[in-house]
Coordinates of C-alpha atoms in Angstrom, one line a residue:
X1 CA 121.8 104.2 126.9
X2 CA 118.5 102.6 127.8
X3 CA 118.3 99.0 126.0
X4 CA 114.4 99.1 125.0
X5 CA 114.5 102.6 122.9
X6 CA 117.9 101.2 121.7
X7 CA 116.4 98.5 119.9
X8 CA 113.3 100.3 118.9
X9 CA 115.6 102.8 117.4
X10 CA 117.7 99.6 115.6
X11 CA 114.8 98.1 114.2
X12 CA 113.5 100.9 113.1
X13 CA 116.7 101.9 111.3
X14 CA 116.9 98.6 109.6
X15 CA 113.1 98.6 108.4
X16 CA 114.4 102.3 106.6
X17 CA 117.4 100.8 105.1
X18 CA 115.5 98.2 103.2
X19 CA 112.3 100.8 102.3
X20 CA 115.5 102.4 100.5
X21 CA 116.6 99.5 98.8
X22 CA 112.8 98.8 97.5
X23 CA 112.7 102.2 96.4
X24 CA 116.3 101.9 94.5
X25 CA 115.0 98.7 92.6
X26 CA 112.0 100.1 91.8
X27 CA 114.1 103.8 90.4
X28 CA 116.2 101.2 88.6
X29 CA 113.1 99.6 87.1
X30 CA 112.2 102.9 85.9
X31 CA 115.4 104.1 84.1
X32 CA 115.2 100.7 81.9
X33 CA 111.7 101.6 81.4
X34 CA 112.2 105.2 79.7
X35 CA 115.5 103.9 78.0
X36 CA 112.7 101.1 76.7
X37 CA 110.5 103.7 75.7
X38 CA 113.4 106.0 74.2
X39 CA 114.5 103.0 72.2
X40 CA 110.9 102.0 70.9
X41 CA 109.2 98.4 71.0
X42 CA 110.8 96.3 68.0
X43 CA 108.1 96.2 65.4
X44 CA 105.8 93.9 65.2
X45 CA 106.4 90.7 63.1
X46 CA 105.1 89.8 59.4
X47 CA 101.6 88.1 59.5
X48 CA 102.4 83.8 58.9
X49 CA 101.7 82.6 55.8
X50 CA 99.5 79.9 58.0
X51 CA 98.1 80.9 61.2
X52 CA 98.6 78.0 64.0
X53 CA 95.9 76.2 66.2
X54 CA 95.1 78.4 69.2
X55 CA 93.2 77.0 72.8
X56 CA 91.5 79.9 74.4
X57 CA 90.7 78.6 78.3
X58 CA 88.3 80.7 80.1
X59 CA 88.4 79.2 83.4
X60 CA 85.5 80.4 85.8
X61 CA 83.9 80.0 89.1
X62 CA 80.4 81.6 90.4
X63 CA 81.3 84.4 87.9
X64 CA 77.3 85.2 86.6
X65 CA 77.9 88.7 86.4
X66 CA 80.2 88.6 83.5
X67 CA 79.8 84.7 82.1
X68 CA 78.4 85.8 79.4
X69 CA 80.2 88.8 78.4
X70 CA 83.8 87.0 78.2
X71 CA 82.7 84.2 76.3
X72 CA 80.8 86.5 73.6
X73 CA 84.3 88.7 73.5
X74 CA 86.1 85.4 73.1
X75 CA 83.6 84.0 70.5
X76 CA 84.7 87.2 68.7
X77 CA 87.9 86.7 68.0
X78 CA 89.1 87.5 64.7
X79 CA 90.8 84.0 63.9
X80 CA 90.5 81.4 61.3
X81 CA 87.7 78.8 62.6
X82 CA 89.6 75.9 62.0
X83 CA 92.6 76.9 64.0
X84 CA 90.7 78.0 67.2
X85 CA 89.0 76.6 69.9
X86 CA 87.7 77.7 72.9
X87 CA 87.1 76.1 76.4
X88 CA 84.7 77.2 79.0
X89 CA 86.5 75.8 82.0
X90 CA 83.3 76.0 84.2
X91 CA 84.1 75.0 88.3
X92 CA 80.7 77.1 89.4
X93 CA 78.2 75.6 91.5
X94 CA 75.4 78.5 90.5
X95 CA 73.7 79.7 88.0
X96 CA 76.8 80.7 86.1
X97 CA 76.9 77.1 85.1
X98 CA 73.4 77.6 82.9
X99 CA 74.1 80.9 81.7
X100 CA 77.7 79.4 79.8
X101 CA 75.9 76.8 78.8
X102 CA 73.5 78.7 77.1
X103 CA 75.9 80.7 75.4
X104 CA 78.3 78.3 74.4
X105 CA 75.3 76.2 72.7
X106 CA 74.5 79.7 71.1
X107 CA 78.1 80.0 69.8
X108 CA 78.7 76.0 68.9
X109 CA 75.4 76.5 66.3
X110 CA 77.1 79.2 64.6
X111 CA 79.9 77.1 64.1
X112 CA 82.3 78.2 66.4
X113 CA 84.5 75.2 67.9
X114 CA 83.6 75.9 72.0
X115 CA 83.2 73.4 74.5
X116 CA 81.9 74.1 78.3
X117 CA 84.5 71.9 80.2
X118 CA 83.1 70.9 83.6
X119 CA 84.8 68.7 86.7
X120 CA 83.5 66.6 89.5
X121 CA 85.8 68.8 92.1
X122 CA 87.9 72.1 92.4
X123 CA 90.8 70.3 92.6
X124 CA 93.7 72.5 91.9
X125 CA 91.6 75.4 92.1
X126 CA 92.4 77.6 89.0
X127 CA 95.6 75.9 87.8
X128 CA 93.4 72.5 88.5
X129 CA 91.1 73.5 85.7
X130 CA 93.7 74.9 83.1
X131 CA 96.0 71.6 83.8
X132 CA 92.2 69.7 83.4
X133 CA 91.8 71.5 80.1
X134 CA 95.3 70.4 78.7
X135 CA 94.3 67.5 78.3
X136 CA 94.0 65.4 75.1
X137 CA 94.6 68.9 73.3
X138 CA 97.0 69.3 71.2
X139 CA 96.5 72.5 69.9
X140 CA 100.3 74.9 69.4
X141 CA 99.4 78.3 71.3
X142 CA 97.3 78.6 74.3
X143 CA 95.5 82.2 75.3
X144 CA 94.0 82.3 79.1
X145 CA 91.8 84.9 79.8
X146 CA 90.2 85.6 83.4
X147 CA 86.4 86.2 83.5
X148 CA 86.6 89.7 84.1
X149 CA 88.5 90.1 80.7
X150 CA 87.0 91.5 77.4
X151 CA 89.7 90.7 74.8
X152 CA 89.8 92.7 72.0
X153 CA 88.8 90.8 68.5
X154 CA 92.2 91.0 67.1
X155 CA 94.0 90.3 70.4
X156 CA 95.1 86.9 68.6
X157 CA 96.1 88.0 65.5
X158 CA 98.5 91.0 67.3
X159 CA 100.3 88.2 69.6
X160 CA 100.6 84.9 68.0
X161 CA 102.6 86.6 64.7
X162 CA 105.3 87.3 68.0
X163 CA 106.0 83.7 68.4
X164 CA 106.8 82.7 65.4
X165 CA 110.3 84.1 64.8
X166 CA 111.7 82.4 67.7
X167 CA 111.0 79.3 69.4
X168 CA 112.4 79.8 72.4
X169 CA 109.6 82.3 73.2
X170 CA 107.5 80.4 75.5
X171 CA 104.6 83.9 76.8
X172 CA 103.5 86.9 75.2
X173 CA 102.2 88.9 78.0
X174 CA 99.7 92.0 77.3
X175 CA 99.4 95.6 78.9
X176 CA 95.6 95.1 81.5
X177 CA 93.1 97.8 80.6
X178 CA 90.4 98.8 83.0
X179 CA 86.9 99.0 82.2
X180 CA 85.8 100.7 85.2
X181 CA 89.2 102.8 86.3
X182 CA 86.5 105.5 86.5
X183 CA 84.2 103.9 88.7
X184 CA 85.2 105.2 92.1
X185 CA 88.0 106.0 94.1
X186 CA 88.9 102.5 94.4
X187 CA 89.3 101.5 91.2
X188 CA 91.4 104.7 90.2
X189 CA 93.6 103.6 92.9
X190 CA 94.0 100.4 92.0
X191 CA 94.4 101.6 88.4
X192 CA 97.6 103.8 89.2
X193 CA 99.1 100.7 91.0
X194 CA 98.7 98.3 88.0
X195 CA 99.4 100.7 85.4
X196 CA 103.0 100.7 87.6
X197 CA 103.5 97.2 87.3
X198 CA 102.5 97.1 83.4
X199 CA 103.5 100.2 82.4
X200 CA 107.2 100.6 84.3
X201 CA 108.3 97.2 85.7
X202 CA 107.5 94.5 83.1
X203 CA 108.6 96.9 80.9
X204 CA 112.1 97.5 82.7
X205 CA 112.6 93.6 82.8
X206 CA 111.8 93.2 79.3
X207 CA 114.1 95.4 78.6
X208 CA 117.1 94.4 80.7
X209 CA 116.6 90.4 80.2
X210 CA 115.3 90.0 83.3
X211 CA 112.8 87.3 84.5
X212 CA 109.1 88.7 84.1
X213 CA 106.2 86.8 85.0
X214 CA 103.1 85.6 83.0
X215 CA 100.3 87.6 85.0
X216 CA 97.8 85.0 85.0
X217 CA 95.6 85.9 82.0
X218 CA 95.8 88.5 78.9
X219 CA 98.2 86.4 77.3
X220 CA 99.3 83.6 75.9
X221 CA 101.7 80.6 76.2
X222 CA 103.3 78.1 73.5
X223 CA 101.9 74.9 74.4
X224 CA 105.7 73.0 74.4
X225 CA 106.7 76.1 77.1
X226 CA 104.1 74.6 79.7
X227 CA 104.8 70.8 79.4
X228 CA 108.6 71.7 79.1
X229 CA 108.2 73.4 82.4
X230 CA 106.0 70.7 84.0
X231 CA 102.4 72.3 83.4
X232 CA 100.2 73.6 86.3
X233 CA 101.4 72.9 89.8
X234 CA 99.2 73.7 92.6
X235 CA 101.1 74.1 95.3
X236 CA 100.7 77.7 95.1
X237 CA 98.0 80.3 95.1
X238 CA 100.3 82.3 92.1
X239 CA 100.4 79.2 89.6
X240 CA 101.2 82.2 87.0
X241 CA 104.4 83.0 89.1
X242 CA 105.2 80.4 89.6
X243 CA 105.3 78.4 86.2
X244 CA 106.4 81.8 84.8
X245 CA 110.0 80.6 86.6
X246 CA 110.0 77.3 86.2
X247 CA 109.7 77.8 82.1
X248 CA 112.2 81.0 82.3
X249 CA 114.9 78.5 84.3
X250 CA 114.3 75.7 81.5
X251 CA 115.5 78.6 79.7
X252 CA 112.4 80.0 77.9
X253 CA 112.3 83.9 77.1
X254 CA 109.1 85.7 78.0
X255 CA 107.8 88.7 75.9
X256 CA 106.1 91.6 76.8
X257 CA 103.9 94.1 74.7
X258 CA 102.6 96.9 76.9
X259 CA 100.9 98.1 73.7
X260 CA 98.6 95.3 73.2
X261 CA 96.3 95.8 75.3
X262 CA 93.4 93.3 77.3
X263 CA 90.3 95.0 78.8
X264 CA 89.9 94.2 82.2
X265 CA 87.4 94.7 85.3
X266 CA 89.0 96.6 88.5
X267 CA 87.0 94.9 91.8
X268 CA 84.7 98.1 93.1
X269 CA 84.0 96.9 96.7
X270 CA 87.2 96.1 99.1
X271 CA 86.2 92.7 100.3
X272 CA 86.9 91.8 96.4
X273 CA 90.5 93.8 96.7
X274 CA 91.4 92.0 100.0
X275 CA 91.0 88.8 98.5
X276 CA 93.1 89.6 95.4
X277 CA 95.3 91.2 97.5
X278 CA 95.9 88.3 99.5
X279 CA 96.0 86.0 96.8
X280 CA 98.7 87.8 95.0
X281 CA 101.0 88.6 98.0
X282 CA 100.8 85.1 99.7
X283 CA 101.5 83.4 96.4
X284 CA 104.5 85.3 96.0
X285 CA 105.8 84.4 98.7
X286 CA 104.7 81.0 98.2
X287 CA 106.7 81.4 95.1
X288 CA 109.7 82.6 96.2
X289 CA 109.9 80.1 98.7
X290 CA 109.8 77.3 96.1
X291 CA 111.9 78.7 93.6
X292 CA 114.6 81.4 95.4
X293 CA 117.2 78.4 96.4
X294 CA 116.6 77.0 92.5
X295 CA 117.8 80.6 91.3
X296 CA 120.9 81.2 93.2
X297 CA 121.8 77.7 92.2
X298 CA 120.8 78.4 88.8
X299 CA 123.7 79.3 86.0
X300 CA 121.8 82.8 85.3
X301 CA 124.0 85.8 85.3
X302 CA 124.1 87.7 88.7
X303 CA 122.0 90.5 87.7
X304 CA 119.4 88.6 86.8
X305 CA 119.2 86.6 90.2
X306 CA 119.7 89.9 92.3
X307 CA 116.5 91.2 90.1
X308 CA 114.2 88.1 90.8
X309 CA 114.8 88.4 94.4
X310 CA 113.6 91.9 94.5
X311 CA 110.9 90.6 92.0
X312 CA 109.9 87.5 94.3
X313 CA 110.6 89.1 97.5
X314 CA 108.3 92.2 96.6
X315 CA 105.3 91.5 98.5
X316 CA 107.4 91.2 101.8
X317 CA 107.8 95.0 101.9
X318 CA 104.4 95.1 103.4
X319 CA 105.8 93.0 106.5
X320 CA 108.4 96.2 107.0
X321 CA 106.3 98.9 106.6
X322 CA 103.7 97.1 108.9
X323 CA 106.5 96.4 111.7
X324 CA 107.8 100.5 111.3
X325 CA 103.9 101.2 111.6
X326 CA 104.0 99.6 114.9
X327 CA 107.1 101.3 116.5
X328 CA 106.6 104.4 114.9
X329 CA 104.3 105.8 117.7
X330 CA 106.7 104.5 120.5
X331 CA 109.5 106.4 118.8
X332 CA 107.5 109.8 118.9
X333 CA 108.1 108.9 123.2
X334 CA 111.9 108.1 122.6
X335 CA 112.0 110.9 120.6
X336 CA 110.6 113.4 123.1
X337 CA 112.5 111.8 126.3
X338 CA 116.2 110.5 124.9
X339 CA 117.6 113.6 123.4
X340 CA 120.9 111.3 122.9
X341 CA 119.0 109.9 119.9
X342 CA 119.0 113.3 118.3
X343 CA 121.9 112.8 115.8
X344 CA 120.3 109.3 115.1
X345 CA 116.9 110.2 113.9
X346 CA 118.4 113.3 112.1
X347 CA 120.3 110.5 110.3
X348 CA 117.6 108.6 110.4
X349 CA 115.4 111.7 108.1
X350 CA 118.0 111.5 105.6
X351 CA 116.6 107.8 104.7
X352 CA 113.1 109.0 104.5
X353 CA 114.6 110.2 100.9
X354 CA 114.3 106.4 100.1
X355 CA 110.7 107.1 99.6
X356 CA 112.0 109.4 96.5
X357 CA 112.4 106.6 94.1
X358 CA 108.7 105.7 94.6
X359 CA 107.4 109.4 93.4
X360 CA 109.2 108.9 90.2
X361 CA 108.6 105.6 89.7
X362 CA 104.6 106.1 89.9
X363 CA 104.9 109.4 88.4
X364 CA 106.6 108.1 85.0
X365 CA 103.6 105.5 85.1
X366 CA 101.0 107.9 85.9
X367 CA 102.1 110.4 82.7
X368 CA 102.5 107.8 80.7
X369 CA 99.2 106.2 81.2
X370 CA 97.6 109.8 81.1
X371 CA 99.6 111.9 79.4
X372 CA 96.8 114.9 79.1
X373 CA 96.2 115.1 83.0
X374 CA 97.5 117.7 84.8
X375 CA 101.0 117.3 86.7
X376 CA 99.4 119.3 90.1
X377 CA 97.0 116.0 90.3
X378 CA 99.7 113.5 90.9
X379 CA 101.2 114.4 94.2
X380 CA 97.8 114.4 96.0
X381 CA 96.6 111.0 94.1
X382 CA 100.0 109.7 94.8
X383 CA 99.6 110.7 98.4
X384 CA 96.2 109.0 98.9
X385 CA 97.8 106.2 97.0
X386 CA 100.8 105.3 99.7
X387 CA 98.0 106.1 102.4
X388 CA 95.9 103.1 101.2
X389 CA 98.3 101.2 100.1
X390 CA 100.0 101.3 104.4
X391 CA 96.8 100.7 105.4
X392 CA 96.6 97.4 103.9
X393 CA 99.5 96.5 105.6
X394 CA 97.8 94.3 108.0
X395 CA 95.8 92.4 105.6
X396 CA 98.7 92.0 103.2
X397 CA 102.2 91.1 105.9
X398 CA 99.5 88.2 107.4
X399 CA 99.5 87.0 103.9
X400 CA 103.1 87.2 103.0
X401 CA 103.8 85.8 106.8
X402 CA 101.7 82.8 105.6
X403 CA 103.3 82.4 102.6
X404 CA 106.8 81.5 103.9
X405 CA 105.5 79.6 106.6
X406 CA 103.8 77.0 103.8
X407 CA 100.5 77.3 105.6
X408 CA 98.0 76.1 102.8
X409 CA 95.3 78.3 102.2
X410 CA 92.1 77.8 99.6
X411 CA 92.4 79.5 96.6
X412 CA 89.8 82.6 97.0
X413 CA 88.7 84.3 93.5
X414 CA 88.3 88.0 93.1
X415 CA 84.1 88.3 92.4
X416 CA 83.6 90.6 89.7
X417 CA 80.7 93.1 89.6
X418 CA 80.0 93.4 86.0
X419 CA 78.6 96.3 84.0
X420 CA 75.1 95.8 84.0
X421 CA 73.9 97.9 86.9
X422 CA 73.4 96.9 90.6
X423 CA 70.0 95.6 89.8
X424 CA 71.6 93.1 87.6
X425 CA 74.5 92.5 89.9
X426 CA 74.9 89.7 92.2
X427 CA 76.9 90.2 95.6
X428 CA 79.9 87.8 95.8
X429 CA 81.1 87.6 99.4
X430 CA 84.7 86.8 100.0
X431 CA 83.9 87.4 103.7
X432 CA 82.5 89.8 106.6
X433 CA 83.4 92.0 109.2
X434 CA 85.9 90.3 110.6
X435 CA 89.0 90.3 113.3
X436 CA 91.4 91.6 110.8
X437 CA 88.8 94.5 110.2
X438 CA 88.0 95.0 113.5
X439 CA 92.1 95.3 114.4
X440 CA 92.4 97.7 111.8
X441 CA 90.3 100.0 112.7
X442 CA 92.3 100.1 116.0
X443 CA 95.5 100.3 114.4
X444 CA 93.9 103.1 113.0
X445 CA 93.0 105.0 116.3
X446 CA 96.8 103.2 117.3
X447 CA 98.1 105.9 114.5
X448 CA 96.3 108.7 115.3
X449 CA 97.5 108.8 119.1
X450 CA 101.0 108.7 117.3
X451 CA 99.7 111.9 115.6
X452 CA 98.3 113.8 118.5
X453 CA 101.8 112.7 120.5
X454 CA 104.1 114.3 117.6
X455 CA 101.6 117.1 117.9
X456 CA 101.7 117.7 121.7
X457 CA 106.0 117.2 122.1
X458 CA 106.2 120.0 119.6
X459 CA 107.9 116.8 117.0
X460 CA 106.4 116.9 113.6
X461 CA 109.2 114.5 112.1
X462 CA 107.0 111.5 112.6
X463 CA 103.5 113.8 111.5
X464 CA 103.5 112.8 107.6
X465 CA 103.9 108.9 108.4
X466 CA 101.7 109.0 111.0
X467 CA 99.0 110.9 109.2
X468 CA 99.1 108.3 106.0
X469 CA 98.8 105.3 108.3
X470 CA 95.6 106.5 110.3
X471 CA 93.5 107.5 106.6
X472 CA 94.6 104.2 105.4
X473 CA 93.9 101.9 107.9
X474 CA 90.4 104.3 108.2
X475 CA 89.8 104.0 105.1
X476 CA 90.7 100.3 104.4
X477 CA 88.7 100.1 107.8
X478 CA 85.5 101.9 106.6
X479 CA 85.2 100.3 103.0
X480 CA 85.1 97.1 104.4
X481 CA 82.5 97.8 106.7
X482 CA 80.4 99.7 104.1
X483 CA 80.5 97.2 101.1
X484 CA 79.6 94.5 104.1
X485 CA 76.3 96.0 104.1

């Protein structure tokens, strides 16, 4: 038996075996989600007799588009004055810097207590500025909100009553809404992966006592959580993630409310996405670097260390389904030429069923988020979903790859478009037409010789995989070309 298709056959085998065991984690997320569900949320607590001080931090950077729109939904807030103020935790170097000044001296004459916080440097990045912010205040409860939010006026008064009834709660994390899931293709899609996360996984964990994570904004901490836990570090790009785990091993519980929800902005062009993307996977993996060794040594029950692996090592599942991309057209040769395999890759089909777990985790999500659609939508938009979702593969393993190897990277905000109309908009630019562009759009010509090899050995078994990987890595190719215009 020749020792090359051997080992493509091996590795190939072993990137199935764990696609299966990411799918079972995440059909396992989605039982304790619908048991959740079945159950019902507890009911929400009595209103205090004596609301506590709240800190809202609104920390921005080059964010004109929507400056102005956050702060007026945060001055909004339906919350005694003398228990709330807010800080406008302003790192831009542009004219976002006079348009929240404006409208924090607008808000400071009504008598709203607002302050537009500004340092020398972006030291720290984002977890810099809220650390920065901490400072000297002393108020209870703190509420972060990302510039792309729009918080609903009682978003306050629905989460801080949660606290109260036990001090050991250190977060109360909300469901993200999407202001503009109906913008385009890309935002739907990126719409029916989040609604996923919120809607099945941090439910699931809730639900099973699990560690969840604070997801970086729409929520809200109890000051004593984050100095317990050792505040802000900045050692990685997912400060969220990462202080989320150091307060949960200090022994903090985290709660979770998927419905309260925060309003959010989905980025419309795909540099934006990359850069969120990359953020999100590389600090995960920045994360679980830090923190894996910490929970295995950790005195927290064995189910909930075997869950925050899966949890932490999520983001590497985009390293596997890159490296079966690769060898999957090589295979469609073995498969034609070393008919000793046969048995193998008939075997080999029967772990394709891993991907089963997937369409009933995102279906659960997507009838839960919209329960009025039609069922014959989902297996199409789920379809399209997996295809773009392989094709950012690439962009996402190099991430994850960077992660575990500590290479420091600068921390790269998602711009946000706003609502006012392209006229109004300005074009943030996390980047060009680069050499990750430029190789993806080979990788997807790479796939579609895959297809027209399956297609000319008379061996469809390869055909669906091969098919999703060339329309994603298209597609992810050709968005990124036209929004760089």
């Amino acid at each position: 038996m020749a020792v090359l298709p051997t080992l493509l056959v091996v590795l190939y085998g072993l990137c199935l075996l764990f696609i299966l065991g990411f799918s079972l984690g995440q059909w396992q997320l989605t039982r304790l989600a619908r048991r959740a569900y079945k159950q019902g949320l507890p009911p929400a607590p009595p209103i205090p007799p004596a609301w506590p001080t709240v800190l809202v931090q609104l920390p921005l950077y080059n964010e004109q588009n929507v400056v102005e729109r956050v702060i007026d939904a945060c001055a909004a807030l339906d919350y005694p004055a003398d228990r709330l103020h807010i800080q406008v935790l302003d790192d831009s170097n542009d004219a976002t810097v006079a348009l929240a000044a404006a409208r924090v001296a607008h808000h400071a004459a009504r008598g709203l207590s607002i302050s537009h916080v500004r340092r020398t440097d972006r030291q720290g990045f984002k977890a810099g500025a809220l650390r920065f912010g901490l400072e000297g205040n002393t108020d209870e409860y703190v509420a972060i909100f990302d510039a792309d939010f729009v918080p609903e006026a009682d978003f306050l008064k629905r989460t801080i009553p949660y606290f109260l009834p036990d001090e050991k709660i250190g977060v109360v994390q909300t469901r993200w809404g999407h202001l503009n899931e109906d913008e385009d293709l890309l935002t739907r899609l990126q719409a029916f992966g989040l609604n996923a996360h919120f809607l099945i996984e941090q439910v699931g964990r809730t639900f099973a006592g699990f560690f969840i994570n604070f997801n970086g904004t729409g929520g809200v901490w109890r000051r004593a959580c984050i100095d317990d836990a050792g505040g802000w570090h900045t050692d990685t790009l997912t400060e969220d993630l990462d202080l989320s785990y150091r307060a949960q091993l200090r022994g903090w519980h985290f709660l979770y409310r998927p419905d309260i929800v925060a309003p959010a902005e989905l980025p419309a062009v795909m540099d934006a996405l990359k850069s969120q993307q990359f953020r999100w996977t590389k600090g995960a993996a920045e994360t679980a670097r830090k923190h894996l060794g910490q929970m295995w040594r950790s005195s927290q029950p064995l189910a909930v260390k075997l869950q925050a692996t899966f949890h932490l090592l999520n983001s590497s599942v985009y390293i596997v389904i890159m490296l079966m991309a690769l060898l999957s057209v090589p295979l469609v040769f073995v498969r034609a030429q070393y008919h000793e395999f046969k048995v193998v890759f008939r075997l080999a089909s029967v772990f394709l069923l891993g991907f089963a777990p997937l369409v009933y985790y995102y279906y659960t999500a997507w009838r839960l988020a919209h329960p009025r659609k039609s069922m014959w939508r989902y297996p199409g938009f789920f379809l399209l979903f997996l295809s773009v979702s392989m094709g950012l593969a690439l962009h996402n393993a190099r991430a994850v790859i960077l992660g575990w190897l500590g290479q420091r990277t600068p921390f790269v905000r998602t711009p946000k478009a706003g609502t006012g109309g392209p006229a109004k908009r300005r074009r943030y630019r996390t980047g060009g037409v680069g050499a990750l562009v430029l190789l993806e759009g080979v990788l997807a010509c790479y796939f579609a010789f895959g297809l027209v090899a399956g297609i000319y050995f008379n061996d469809f078994g390869l055909l669906p995989f091969h098919t999703l990987l060339t329309i994603g890595f298209g597609a992810i190719c050709y968005y990124s070309v036209r929004d760089d215009k």
